Every structure is written in C-alpha cells, then in structure tokens.
mmCIF file of C-alpha atoms and ligand atoms in Angstrom:
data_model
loop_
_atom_site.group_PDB
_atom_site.id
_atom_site.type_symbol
_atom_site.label_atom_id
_atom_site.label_comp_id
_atom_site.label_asym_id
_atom_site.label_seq_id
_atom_site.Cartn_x
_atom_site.Cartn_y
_atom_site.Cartn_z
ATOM 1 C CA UNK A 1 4.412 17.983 -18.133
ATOM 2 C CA UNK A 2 4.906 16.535 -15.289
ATOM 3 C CA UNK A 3 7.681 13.270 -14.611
ATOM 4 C CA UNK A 4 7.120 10.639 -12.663
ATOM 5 C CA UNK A 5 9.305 7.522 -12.213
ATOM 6 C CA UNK A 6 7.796 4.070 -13.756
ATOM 7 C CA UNK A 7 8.559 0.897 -12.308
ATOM 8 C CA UNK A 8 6.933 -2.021 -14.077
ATOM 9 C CA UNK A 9 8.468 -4.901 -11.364
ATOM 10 C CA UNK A 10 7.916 -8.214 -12.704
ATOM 11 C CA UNK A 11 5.563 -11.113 -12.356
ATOM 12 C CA UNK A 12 1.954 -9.620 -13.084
ATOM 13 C CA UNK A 13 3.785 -6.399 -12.872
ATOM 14 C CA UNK A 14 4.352 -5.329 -16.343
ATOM 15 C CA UNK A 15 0.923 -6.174 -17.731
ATOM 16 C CA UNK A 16 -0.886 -4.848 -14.645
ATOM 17 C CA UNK A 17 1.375 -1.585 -14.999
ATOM 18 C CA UNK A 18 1.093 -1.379 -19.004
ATOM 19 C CA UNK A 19 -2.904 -1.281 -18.212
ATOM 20 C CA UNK A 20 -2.636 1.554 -15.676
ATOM 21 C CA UNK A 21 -0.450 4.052 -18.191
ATOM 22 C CA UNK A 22 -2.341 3.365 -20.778
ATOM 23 C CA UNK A 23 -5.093 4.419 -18.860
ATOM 24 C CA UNK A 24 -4.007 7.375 -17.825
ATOM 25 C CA UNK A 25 -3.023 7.968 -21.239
ATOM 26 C CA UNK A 26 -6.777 8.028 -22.558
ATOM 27 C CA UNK A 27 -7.737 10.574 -19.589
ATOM 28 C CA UNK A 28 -5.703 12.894 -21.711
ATOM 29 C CA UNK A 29 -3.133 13.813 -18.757
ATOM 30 C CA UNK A 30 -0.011 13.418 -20.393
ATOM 31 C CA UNK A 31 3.230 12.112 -18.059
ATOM 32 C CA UNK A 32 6.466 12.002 -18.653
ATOM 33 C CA UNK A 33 7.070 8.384 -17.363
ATOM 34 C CA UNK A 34 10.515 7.688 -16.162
ATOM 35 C CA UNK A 35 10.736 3.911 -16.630
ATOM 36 C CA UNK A 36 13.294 1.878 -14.111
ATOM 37 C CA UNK A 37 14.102 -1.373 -13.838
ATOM 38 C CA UNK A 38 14.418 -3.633 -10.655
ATOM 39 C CA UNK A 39 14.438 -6.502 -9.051
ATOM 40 C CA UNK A 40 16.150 -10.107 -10.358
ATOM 41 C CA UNK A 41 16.056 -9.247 -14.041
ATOM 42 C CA UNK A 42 18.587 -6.356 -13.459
ATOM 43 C CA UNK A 43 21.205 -8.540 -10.993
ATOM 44 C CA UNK A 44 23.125 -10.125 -13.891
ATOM 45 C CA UNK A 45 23.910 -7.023 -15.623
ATOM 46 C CA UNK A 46 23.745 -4.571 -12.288
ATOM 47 C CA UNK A 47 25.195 -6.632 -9.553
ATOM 48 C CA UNK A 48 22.065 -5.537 -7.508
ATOM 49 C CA UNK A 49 18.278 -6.008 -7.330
ATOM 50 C CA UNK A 50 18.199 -2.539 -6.603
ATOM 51 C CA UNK A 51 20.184 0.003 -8.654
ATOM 52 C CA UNK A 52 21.744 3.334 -7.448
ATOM 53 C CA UNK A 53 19.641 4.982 -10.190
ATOM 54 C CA UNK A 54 16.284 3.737 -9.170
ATOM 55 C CA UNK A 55 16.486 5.596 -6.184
ATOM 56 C CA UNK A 56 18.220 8.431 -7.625
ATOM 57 C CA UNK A 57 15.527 8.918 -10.352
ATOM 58 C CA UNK A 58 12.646 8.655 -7.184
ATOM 59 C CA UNK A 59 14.804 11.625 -5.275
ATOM 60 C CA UNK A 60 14.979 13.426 -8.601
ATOM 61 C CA UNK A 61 11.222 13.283 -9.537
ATOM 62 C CA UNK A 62 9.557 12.852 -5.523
ATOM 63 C CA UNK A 63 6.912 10.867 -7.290
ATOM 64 C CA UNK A 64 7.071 6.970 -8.231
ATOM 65 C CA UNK A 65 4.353 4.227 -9.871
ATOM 66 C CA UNK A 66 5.483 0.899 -8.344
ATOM 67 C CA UNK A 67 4.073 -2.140 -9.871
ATOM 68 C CA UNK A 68 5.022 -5.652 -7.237
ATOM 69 C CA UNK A 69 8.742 -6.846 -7.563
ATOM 70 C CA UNK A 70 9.584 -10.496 -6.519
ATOM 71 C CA UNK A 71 11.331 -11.212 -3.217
ATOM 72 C CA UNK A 72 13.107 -14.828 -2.694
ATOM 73 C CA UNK A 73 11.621 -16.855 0.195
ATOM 74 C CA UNK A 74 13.623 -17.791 2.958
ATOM 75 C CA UNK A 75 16.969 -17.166 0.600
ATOM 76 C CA UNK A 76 18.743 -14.609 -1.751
ATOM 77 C CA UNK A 77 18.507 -10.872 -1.813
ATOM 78 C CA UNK A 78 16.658 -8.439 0.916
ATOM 79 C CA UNK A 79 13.240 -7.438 -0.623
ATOM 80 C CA UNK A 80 13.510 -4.541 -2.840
ATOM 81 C CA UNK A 81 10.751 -3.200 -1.648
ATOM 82 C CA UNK A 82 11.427 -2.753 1.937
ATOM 83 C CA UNK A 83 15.182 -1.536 0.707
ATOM 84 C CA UNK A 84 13.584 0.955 -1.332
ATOM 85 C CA UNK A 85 10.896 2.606 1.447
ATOM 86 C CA UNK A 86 14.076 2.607 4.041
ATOM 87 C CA UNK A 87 16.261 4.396 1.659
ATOM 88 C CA UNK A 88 14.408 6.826 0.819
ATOM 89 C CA UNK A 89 12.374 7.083 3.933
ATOM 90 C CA UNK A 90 9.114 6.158 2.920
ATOM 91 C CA UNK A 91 7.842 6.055 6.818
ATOM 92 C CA UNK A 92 4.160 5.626 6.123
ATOM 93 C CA UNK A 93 2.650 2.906 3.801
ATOM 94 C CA UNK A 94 -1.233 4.308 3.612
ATOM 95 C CA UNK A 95 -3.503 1.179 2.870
ATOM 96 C CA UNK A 96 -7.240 2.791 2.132
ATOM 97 C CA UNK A 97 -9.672 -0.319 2.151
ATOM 98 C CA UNK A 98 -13.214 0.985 0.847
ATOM 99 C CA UNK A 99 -16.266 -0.695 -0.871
ATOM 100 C CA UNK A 100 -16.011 -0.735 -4.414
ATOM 101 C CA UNK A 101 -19.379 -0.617 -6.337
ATOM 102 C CA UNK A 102 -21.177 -3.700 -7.227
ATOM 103 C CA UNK A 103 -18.684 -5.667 -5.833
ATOM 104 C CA UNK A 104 -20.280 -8.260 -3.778
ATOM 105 C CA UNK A 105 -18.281 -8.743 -0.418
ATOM 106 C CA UNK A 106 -20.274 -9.805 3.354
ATOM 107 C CA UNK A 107 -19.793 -6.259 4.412
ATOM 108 C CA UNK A 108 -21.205 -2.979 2.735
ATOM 109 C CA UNK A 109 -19.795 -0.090 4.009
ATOM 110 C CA UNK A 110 -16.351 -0.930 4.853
ATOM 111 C CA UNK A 111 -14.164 1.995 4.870
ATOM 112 C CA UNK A 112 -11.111 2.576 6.692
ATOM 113 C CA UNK A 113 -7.586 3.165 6.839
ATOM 114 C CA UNK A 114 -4.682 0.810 7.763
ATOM 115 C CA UNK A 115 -1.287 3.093 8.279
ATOM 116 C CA UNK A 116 1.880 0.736 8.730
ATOM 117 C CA UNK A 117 5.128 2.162 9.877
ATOM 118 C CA UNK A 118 7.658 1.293 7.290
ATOM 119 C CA UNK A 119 10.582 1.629 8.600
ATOM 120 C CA UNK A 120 11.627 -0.543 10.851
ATOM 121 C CA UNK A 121 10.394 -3.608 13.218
ATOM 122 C CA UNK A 122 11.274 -6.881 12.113
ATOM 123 C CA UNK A 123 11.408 -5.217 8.993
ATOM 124 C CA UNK A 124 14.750 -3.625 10.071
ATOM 125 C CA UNK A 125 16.632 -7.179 8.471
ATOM 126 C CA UNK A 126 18.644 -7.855 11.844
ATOM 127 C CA UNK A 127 18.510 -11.707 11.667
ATOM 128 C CA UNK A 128 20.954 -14.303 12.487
ATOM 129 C CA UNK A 129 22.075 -17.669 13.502
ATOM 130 C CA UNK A 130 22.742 -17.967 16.914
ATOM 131 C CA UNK A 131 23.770 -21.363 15.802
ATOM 132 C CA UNK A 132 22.758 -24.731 13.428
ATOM 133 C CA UNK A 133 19.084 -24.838 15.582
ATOM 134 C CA UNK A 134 18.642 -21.159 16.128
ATOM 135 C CA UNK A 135 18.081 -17.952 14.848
ATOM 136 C CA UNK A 136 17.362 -14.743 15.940
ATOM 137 C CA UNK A 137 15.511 -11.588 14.451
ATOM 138 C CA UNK A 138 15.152 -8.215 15.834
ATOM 139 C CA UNK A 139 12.051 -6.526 16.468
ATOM 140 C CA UNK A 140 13.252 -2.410 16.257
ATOM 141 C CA UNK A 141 11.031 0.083 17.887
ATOM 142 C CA UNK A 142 12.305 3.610 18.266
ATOM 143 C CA UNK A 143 10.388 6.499 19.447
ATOM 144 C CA UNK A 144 11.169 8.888 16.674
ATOM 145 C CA UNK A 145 9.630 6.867 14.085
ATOM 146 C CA UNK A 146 6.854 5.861 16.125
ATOM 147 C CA UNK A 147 5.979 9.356 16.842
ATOM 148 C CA UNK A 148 6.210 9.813 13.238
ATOM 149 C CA UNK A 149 4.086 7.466 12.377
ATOM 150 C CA UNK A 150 0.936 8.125 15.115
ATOM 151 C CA UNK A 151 1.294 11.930 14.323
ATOM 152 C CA UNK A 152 0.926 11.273 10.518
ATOM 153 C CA UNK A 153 -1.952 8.753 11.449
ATOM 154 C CA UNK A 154 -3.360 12.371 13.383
ATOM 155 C CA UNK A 155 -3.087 14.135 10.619
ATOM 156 C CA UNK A 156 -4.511 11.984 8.261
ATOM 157 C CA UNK A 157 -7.378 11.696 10.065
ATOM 158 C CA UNK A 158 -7.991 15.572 10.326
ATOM 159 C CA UNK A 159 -7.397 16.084 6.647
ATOM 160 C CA UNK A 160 -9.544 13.627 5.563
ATOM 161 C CA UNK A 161 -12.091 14.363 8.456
ATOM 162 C CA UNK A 162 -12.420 10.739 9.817
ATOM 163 C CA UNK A 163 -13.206 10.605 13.539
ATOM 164 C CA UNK A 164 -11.336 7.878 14.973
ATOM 165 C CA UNK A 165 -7.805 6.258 15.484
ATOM 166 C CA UNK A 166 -7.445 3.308 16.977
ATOM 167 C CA UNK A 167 -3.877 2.129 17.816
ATOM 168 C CA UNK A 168 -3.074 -1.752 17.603
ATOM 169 C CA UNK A 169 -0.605 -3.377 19.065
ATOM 170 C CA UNK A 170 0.841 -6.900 20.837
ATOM 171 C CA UNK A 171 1.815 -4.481 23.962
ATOM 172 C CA UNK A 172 0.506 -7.094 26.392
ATOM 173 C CA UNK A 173 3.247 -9.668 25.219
ATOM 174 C CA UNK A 174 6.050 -7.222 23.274
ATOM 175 C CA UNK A 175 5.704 -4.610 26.336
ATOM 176 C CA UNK A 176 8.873 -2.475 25.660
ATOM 177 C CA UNK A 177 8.834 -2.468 22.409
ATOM 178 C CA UNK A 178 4.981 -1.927 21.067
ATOM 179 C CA UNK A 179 5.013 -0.821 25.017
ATOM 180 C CA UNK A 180 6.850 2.247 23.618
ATOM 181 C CA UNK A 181 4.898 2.326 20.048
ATOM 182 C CA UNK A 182 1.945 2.463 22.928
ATOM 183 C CA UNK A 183 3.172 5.501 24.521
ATOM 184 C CA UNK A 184 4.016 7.585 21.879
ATOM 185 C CA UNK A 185 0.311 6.919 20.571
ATOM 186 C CA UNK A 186 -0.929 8.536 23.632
ATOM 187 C CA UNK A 187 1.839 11.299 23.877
ATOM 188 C CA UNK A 188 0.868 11.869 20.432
ATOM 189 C CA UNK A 189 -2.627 11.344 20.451
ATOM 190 C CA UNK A 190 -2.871 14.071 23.522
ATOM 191 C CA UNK A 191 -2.199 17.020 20.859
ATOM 192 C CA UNK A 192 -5.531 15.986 18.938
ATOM 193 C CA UNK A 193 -8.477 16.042 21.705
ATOM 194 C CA UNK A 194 -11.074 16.100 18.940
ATOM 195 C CA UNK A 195 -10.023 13.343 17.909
ATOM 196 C CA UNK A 196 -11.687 9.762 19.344
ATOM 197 C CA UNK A 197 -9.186 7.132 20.337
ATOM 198 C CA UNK A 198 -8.753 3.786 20.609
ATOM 199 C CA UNK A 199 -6.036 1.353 21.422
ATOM 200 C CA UNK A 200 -6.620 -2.763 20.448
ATOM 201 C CA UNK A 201 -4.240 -5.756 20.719
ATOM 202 C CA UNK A 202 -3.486 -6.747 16.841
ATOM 203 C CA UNK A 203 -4.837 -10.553 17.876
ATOM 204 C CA UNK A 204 -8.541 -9.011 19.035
ATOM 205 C CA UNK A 205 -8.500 -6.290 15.625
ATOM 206 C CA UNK A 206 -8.366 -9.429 13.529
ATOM 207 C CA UNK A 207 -11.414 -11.071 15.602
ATOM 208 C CA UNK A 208 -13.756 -7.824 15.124
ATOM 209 C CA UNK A 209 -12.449 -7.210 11.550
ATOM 210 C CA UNK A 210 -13.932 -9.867 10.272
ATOM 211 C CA UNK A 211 -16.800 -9.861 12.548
ATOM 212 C CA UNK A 212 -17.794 -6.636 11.966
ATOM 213 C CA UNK A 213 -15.273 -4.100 9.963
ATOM 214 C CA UNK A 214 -17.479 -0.993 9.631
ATOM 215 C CA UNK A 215 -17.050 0.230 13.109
ATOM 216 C CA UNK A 216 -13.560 0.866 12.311
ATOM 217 C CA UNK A 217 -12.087 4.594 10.589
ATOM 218 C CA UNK A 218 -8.045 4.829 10.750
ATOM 219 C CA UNK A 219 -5.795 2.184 12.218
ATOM 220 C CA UNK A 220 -1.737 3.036 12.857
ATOM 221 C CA UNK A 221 0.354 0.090 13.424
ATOM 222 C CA UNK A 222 4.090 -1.246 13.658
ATOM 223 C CA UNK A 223 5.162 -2.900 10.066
ATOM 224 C CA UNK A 224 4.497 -6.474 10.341
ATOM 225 C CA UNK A 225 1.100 -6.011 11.912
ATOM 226 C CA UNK A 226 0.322 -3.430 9.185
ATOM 227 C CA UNK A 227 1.424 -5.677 6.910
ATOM 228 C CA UNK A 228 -0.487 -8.921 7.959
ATOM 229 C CA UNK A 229 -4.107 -7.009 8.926
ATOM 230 C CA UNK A 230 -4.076 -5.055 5.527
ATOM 231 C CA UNK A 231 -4.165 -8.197 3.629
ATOM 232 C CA UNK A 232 -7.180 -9.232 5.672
ATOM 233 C CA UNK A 233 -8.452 -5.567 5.094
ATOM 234 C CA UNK A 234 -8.145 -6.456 1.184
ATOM 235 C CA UNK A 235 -10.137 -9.403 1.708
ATOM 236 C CA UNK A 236 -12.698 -7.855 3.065
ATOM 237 C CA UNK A 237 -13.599 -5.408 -0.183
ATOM 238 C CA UNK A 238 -13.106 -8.118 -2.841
ATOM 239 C CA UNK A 239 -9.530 -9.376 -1.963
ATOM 240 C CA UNK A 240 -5.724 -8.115 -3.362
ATOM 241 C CA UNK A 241 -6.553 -7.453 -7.149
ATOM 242 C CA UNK A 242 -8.104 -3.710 -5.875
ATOM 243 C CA UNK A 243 -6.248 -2.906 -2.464
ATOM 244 C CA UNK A 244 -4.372 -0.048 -3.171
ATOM 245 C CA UNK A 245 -1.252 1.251 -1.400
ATOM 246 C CA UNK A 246 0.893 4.287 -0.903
ATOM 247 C CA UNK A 247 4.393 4.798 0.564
ATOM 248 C CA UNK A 248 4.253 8.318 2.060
ATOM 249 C CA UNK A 249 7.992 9.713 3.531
ATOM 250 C CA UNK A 250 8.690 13.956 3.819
ATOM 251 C CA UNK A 251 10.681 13.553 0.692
ATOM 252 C CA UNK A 252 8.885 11.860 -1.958
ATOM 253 C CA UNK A 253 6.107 9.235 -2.449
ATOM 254 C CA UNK A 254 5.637 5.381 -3.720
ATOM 255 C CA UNK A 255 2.364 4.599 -5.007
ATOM 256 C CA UNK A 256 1.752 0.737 -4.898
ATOM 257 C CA UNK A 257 -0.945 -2.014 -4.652
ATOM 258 C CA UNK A 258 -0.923 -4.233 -1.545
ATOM 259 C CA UNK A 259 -0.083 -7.390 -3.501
ATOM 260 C CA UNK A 260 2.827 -9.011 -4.444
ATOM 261 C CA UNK A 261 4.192 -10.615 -7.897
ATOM 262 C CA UNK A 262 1.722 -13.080 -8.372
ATOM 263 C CA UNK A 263 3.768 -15.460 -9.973
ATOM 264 C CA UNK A 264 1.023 -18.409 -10.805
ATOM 265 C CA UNK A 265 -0.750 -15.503 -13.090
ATOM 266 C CA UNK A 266 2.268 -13.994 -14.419
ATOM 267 C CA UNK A 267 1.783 -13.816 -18.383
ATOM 268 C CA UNK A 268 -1.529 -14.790 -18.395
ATOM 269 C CA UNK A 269 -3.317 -11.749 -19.188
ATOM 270 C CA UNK A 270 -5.250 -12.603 -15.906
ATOM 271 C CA UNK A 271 -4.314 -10.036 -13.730
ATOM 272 C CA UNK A 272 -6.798 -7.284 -12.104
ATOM 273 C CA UNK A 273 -4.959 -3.948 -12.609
ATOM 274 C CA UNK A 274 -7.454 -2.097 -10.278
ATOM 275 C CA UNK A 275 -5.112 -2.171 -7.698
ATOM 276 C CA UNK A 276 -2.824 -0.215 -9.228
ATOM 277 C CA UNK A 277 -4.747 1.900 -11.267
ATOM 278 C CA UNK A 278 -6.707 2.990 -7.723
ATOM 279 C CA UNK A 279 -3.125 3.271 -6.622
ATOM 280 C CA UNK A 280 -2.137 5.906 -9.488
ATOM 281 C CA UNK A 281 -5.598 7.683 -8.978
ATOM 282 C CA UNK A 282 -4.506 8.450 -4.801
ATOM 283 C CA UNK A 283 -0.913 9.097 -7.167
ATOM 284 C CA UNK A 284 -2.942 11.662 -9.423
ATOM 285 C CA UNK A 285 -4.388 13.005 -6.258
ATOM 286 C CA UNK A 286 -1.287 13.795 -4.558
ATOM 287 C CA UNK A 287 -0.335 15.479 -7.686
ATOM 288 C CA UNK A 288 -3.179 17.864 -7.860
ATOM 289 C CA UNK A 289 -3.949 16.134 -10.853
ATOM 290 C CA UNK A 290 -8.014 15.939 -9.366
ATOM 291 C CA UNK A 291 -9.803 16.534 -12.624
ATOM 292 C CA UNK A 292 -7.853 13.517 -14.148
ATOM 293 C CA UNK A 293 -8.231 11.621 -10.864
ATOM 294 C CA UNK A 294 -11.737 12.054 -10.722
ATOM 295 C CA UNK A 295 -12.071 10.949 -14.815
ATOM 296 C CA UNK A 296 -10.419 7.620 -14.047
ATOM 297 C CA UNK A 297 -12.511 6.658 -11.015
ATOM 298 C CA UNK A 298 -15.944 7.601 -12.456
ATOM 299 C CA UNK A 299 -14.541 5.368 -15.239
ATOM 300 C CA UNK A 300 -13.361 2.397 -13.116
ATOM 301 C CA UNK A 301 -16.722 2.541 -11.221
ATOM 302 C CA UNK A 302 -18.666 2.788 -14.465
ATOM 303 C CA UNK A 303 -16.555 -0.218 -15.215
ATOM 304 C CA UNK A 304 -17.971 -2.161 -12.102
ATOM 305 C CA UNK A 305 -21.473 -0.943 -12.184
ATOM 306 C CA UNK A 306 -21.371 -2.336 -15.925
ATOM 307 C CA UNK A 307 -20.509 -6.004 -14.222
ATOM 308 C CA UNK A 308 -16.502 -6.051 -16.011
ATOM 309 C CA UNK A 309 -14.745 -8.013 -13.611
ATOM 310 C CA UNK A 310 -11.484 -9.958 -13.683
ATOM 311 C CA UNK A 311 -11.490 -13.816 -13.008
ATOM 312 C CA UNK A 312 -10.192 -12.742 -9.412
ATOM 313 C CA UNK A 313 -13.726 -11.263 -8.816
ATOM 314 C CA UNK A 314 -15.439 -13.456 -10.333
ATOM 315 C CA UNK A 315 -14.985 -12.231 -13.962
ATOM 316 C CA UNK A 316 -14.290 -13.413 -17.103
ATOM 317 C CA UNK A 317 -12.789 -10.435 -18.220
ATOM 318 C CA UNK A 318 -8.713 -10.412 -18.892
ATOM 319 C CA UNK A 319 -6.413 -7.753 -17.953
ATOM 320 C CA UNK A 320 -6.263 -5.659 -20.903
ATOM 321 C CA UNK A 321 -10.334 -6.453 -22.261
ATOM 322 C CA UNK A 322 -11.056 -4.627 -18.500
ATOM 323 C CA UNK A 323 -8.257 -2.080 -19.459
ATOM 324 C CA UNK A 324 -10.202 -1.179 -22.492
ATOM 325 C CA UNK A 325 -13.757 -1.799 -20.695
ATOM 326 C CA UNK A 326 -12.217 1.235 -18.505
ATOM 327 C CA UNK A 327 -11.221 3.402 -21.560
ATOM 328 C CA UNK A 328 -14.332 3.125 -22.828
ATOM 329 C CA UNK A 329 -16.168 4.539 -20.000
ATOM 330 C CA UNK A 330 -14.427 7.308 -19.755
ATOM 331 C CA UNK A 331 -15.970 10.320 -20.349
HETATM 332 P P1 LIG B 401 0.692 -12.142 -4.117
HETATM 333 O O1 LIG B 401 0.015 -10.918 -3.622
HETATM 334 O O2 LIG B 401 1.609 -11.950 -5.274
HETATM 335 O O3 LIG B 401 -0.417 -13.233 -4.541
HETATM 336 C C1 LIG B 401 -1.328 -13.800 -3.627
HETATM 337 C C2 LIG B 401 -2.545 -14.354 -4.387
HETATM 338 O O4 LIG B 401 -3.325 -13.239 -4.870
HETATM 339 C C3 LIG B 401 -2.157 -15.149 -5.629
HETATM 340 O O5 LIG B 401 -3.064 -16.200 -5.803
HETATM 341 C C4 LIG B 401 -2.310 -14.157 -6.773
HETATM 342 O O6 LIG B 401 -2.612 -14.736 -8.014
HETATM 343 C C5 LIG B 401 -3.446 -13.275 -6.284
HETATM 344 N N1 LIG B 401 -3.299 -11.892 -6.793
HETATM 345 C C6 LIG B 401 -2.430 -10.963 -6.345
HETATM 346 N N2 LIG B 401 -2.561 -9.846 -7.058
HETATM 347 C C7 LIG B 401 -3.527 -10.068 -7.970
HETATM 348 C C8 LIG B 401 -4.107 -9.262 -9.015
HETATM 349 N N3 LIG B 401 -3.717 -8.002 -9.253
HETATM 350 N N4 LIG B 401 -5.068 -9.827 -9.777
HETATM 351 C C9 LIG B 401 -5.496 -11.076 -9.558
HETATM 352 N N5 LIG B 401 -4.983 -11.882 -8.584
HETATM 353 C C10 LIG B 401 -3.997 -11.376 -7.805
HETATM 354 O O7 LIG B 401 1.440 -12.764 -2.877
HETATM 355 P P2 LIG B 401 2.564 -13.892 -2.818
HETATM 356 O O8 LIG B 401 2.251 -14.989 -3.775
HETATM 357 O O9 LIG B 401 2.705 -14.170 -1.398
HETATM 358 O O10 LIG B 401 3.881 -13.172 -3.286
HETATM 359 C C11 LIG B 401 4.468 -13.278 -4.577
HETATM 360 C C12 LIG B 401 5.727 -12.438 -4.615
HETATM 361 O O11 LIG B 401 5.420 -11.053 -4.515
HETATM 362 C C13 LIG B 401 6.726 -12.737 -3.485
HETATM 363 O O12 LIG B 401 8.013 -12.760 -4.030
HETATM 364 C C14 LIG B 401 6.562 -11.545 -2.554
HETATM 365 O O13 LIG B 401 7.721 -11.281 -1.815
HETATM 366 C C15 LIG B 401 6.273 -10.444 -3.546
HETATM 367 N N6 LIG B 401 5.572 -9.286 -2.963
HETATM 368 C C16 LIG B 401 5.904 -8.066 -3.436
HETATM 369 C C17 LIG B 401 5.263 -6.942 -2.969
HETATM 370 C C18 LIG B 401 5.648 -5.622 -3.533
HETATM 371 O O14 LIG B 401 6.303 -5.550 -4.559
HETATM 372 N N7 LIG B 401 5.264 -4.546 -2.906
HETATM 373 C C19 LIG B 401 4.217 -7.026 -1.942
HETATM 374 C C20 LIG B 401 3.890 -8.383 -1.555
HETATM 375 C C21 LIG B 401 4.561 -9.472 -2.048
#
C-alpha cells in the first residue's frame, strides 16, 4: 500500500479534503494517508505554521495531498505554502486548465497549460522598509532556476505531445531580470526544434486570454505572473472550485488546487471539492495508479454530465451530496 502525506489545511480545506479521500476510498485503491497538520492551528502548540515534520514526512513519502492553508494579509507569518515548495524544492507548480463537461463557460475547447516557477521572484520574501513611506521588495531571477523551469516546460510539452510553448514575460519593462528568464527560454528552447515557440508580454497574454484562449497549448512563466494568469485561466473553465494544481520539484511532489482557504465558505458544506479531487487524480497519475485515476474521472464527469453542480457553478448541490453524487457514479 502505498503512503502518501495528507494535509487537510484549514478554511474549506478539511471538508473539501475529507470529500476527496473518501473518494478515493470508494475507487477501492487503498492509501495509507499520512495526515499533517499546518498552518495557524498548529502555532500555539508548535511555535510555527510550518512544522519540521511536515516536511520531513513529504521527504519521507515524495508524495503529498495539499488541501489550501490560510496566509495573513499584509501581517504575520510567511505563507506556508510558498515556505513549503522552497524547502523542498518544488520548482514547478503545473496548472492544467481544460473544459470540463457540461460546464457552461464562453469558450469550448480551452485547454492548456500554465507552468509557474516556484521558487523565487518576488516570491523569494526579500521585503523591507527603506523607511516610514517606503518599502522595497525584491524581484529574484537566476538563471539556474529559470533554465529549470523552461526545460521542464520542454519536456512537458513532448511528453504530453502538445505543440507549442509560449514564454510570457514583462521583459520590455523588467529587462534584466525577465530579460534573463527571456534568454534562457531561447537557450533552452534551441534544444527542442520541433517544438513551436512563442514569447508574449504577460500584459498582452491576459488581453488574448480572454479574447480568445484556445489558440494557446503550454505557457512557462516567472511566479507572480504564473500566479496571477492561472487564476484568470480558472475563470475561464468554470472558475477556482475545479482548477487543479501540482507542485512538481526532482525530489517529491505537492498536489494542490489553485485556490486558497476560502474563508466566507468555510463550514458551510458549500465548497466544490473538484479541484482537489482533479488534483489527486493528476496525484493518482503520477503514481501509476491509472486504472484508479481513470475510475474517478469517468465518475466526476458522469457527475457533470448528470447536471450535480456546487452553488459555485451554479448548483445546488453541497460538498459532500456532490461527494456522494461522485461515489455513486462510479463504476
Ligand atoms: P480563495 O481562492 O480562497 O477564494 C476566492 C473566491 O473563490 C472566494 O469567493 C471563495 O469562496 C471562492 N472559492 C475558492 N475555492 C472554492 C471552492 N473550492 N468552491 C467554491 N468556491 C471557492 O482566495 P482568497 O480569498 O484570496 O484567499 C483566502 C486565503 O487562502 C488567503 O489566506 C490566501 O493566502 C490563501 N491561499 C492559499 C493557497 C494555498 O493554500 N495554496 C492558494 C491561494 C490562497
């Protein structure tokens, strides 16, 4: 049997992540879940948001179910999340953003890939005051991880035989910094001639996203680009309640949805767990766990074509009647 480390987070996370396991429960794959706790519930007791053991039981098993964990605004402690991808290296955040059936959205055949570097950028948490009117954050761009991240993007796209990648970037404005993210794109993208490429500032992506997102396959990007455009991306295929996510590094792997807490549905047994369960299927995936994988999709879909919904999609379905609606299909 295999183990794989369980974070539930908080907010929606619990109920959202209590659908998913169940879930994967009824598919008859059986998982040793490894459940860790995180974020502001553990600081009294812990001291941190983000326990030595968390990551320890991530390096042990290569293989973790992340539900959303709450990060203070403007105040308090560093997001968990980005602490956890840096320390364990987590360099590509995968964001796959295809139709889902019967989901009514202006576009049909959306289907592409947004892959954020996750490493570093503004993301890197070098801020301070310069003084009382002033402060300062720094925007890291090194080669090494920028190579990383275009030659994954490469590779993605041969192994899941997609034709384009188009690079995006503010390298008109930012030109030594996404200058060099620029370059290494090219150096990179030289290797892989069968490959079509494309380079667009981030500013002109979001104009033709939303005017017309089919013409686009796989997109690599610095972090806070990635992270802005893949909420867009979401909204395009029926919004955050089914973009999935996946933190990819050499060592191990973080399977998560694109959206946060959601703190004014917490408890209300409102959430849409397709996120994450579309999360834990790409999870099941990586796992050669394909027969189970494919068992939960068919489901999901069934799920959709069957008009189930969650009051996100226009639904009045709550979290754990869709959960069931989704065991039920299952064949
Ligand atoms: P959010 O993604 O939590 O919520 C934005 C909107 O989408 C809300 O109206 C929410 O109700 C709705 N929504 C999100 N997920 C949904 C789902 N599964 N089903 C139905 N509706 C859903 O973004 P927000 O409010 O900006 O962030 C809340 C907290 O989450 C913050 O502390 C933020 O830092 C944290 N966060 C954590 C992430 C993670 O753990 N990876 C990622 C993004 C945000």
């Amino acid at each position: 049997m295999k183990t794989v480390t369980l974070i539930n987070g908080d907010g929606i996370g619990p109920e959202i992540s209590d659908a998913v396991v169940r879930i994967i429960e009824a598919s008859g794959l059986q998982i040793n879940w490894d459940i860790q706790t995180a974020g502001t519930d553990v600081i009294a007791e812990e001291g941190t948001p983000l326990p030595a053991r968390v990551l320890e039981s991530i390096k042990i098993n290569k293989v973790a179910l992340k539900a959303p964990i709450t990060t203070p605004i403007g105040m308090g402690f560093r997001s968990v999340n980005v602490q956890l991808r840096k320390a364990l290296d987590l360099y590509a955040n995968v964001r796959p953003c295809k139709n889902l059936p019967n989901i009514k959205t202006r576009y049909d055949d959306v289907d592409l890939v947004v892959i954020r570097e996750n490493t570093e950028d503004l993301y890197a948490g070098l801020e301070h005051k310069i003084d009382e009117n002033t402060a300062e954050s720094i925007k890291i761009i090194t080669r090494k991880a920028s190579e990383r991240i275009c030659r994954y993007a490469f590779e993605y796209a041969v192994k899941h035989k997609r034709k384009e990648v188009c690079c995006v970037t503010k390298a008109n404005i930012c030109k030594l910094s996404d200058g060099l993210f620029l370059e290494c794109f090219r150096n990179v993208g030289a290797e892989y001639p069968k490959i079509k490429q494309k380079e667009l500032l981030v500013d002109n992506l979001c104009l033709q996203l939303v005017q017309d997102p089919t013409v686009f396959d796989v997109l690599v990007m610095p972090n806070l680009y990635g992270d802005i455009v893949s909420d867009l991306t979401a909204g395009l295929i029926g919004g955050l309640g089914v973009a999935q996510g996946a933190n990819i590094g050499k060592y191990g792997a973080v399977f998560e949805p694109v959206h946060g807490s959601a703190p004014d549905i917490k408890g209300k047994n409102k959430a849409n767990p397709t996120a994450l369960l579309l999360s834990a299927i790409d999870m099941l995936r990586y796992l050669d766990e394909d027969k189970y994988a494919n068992k939960i999709e068919k489901a999901l879909y069934k799920t959709f074509e069957g008009g189930c919904f969650t009051e996100d999609l226009g639904g009045k379905m709550k979290t754990t009647e869709f959960r069931d609606a989704v065991i039920m299909n299952m064949e």
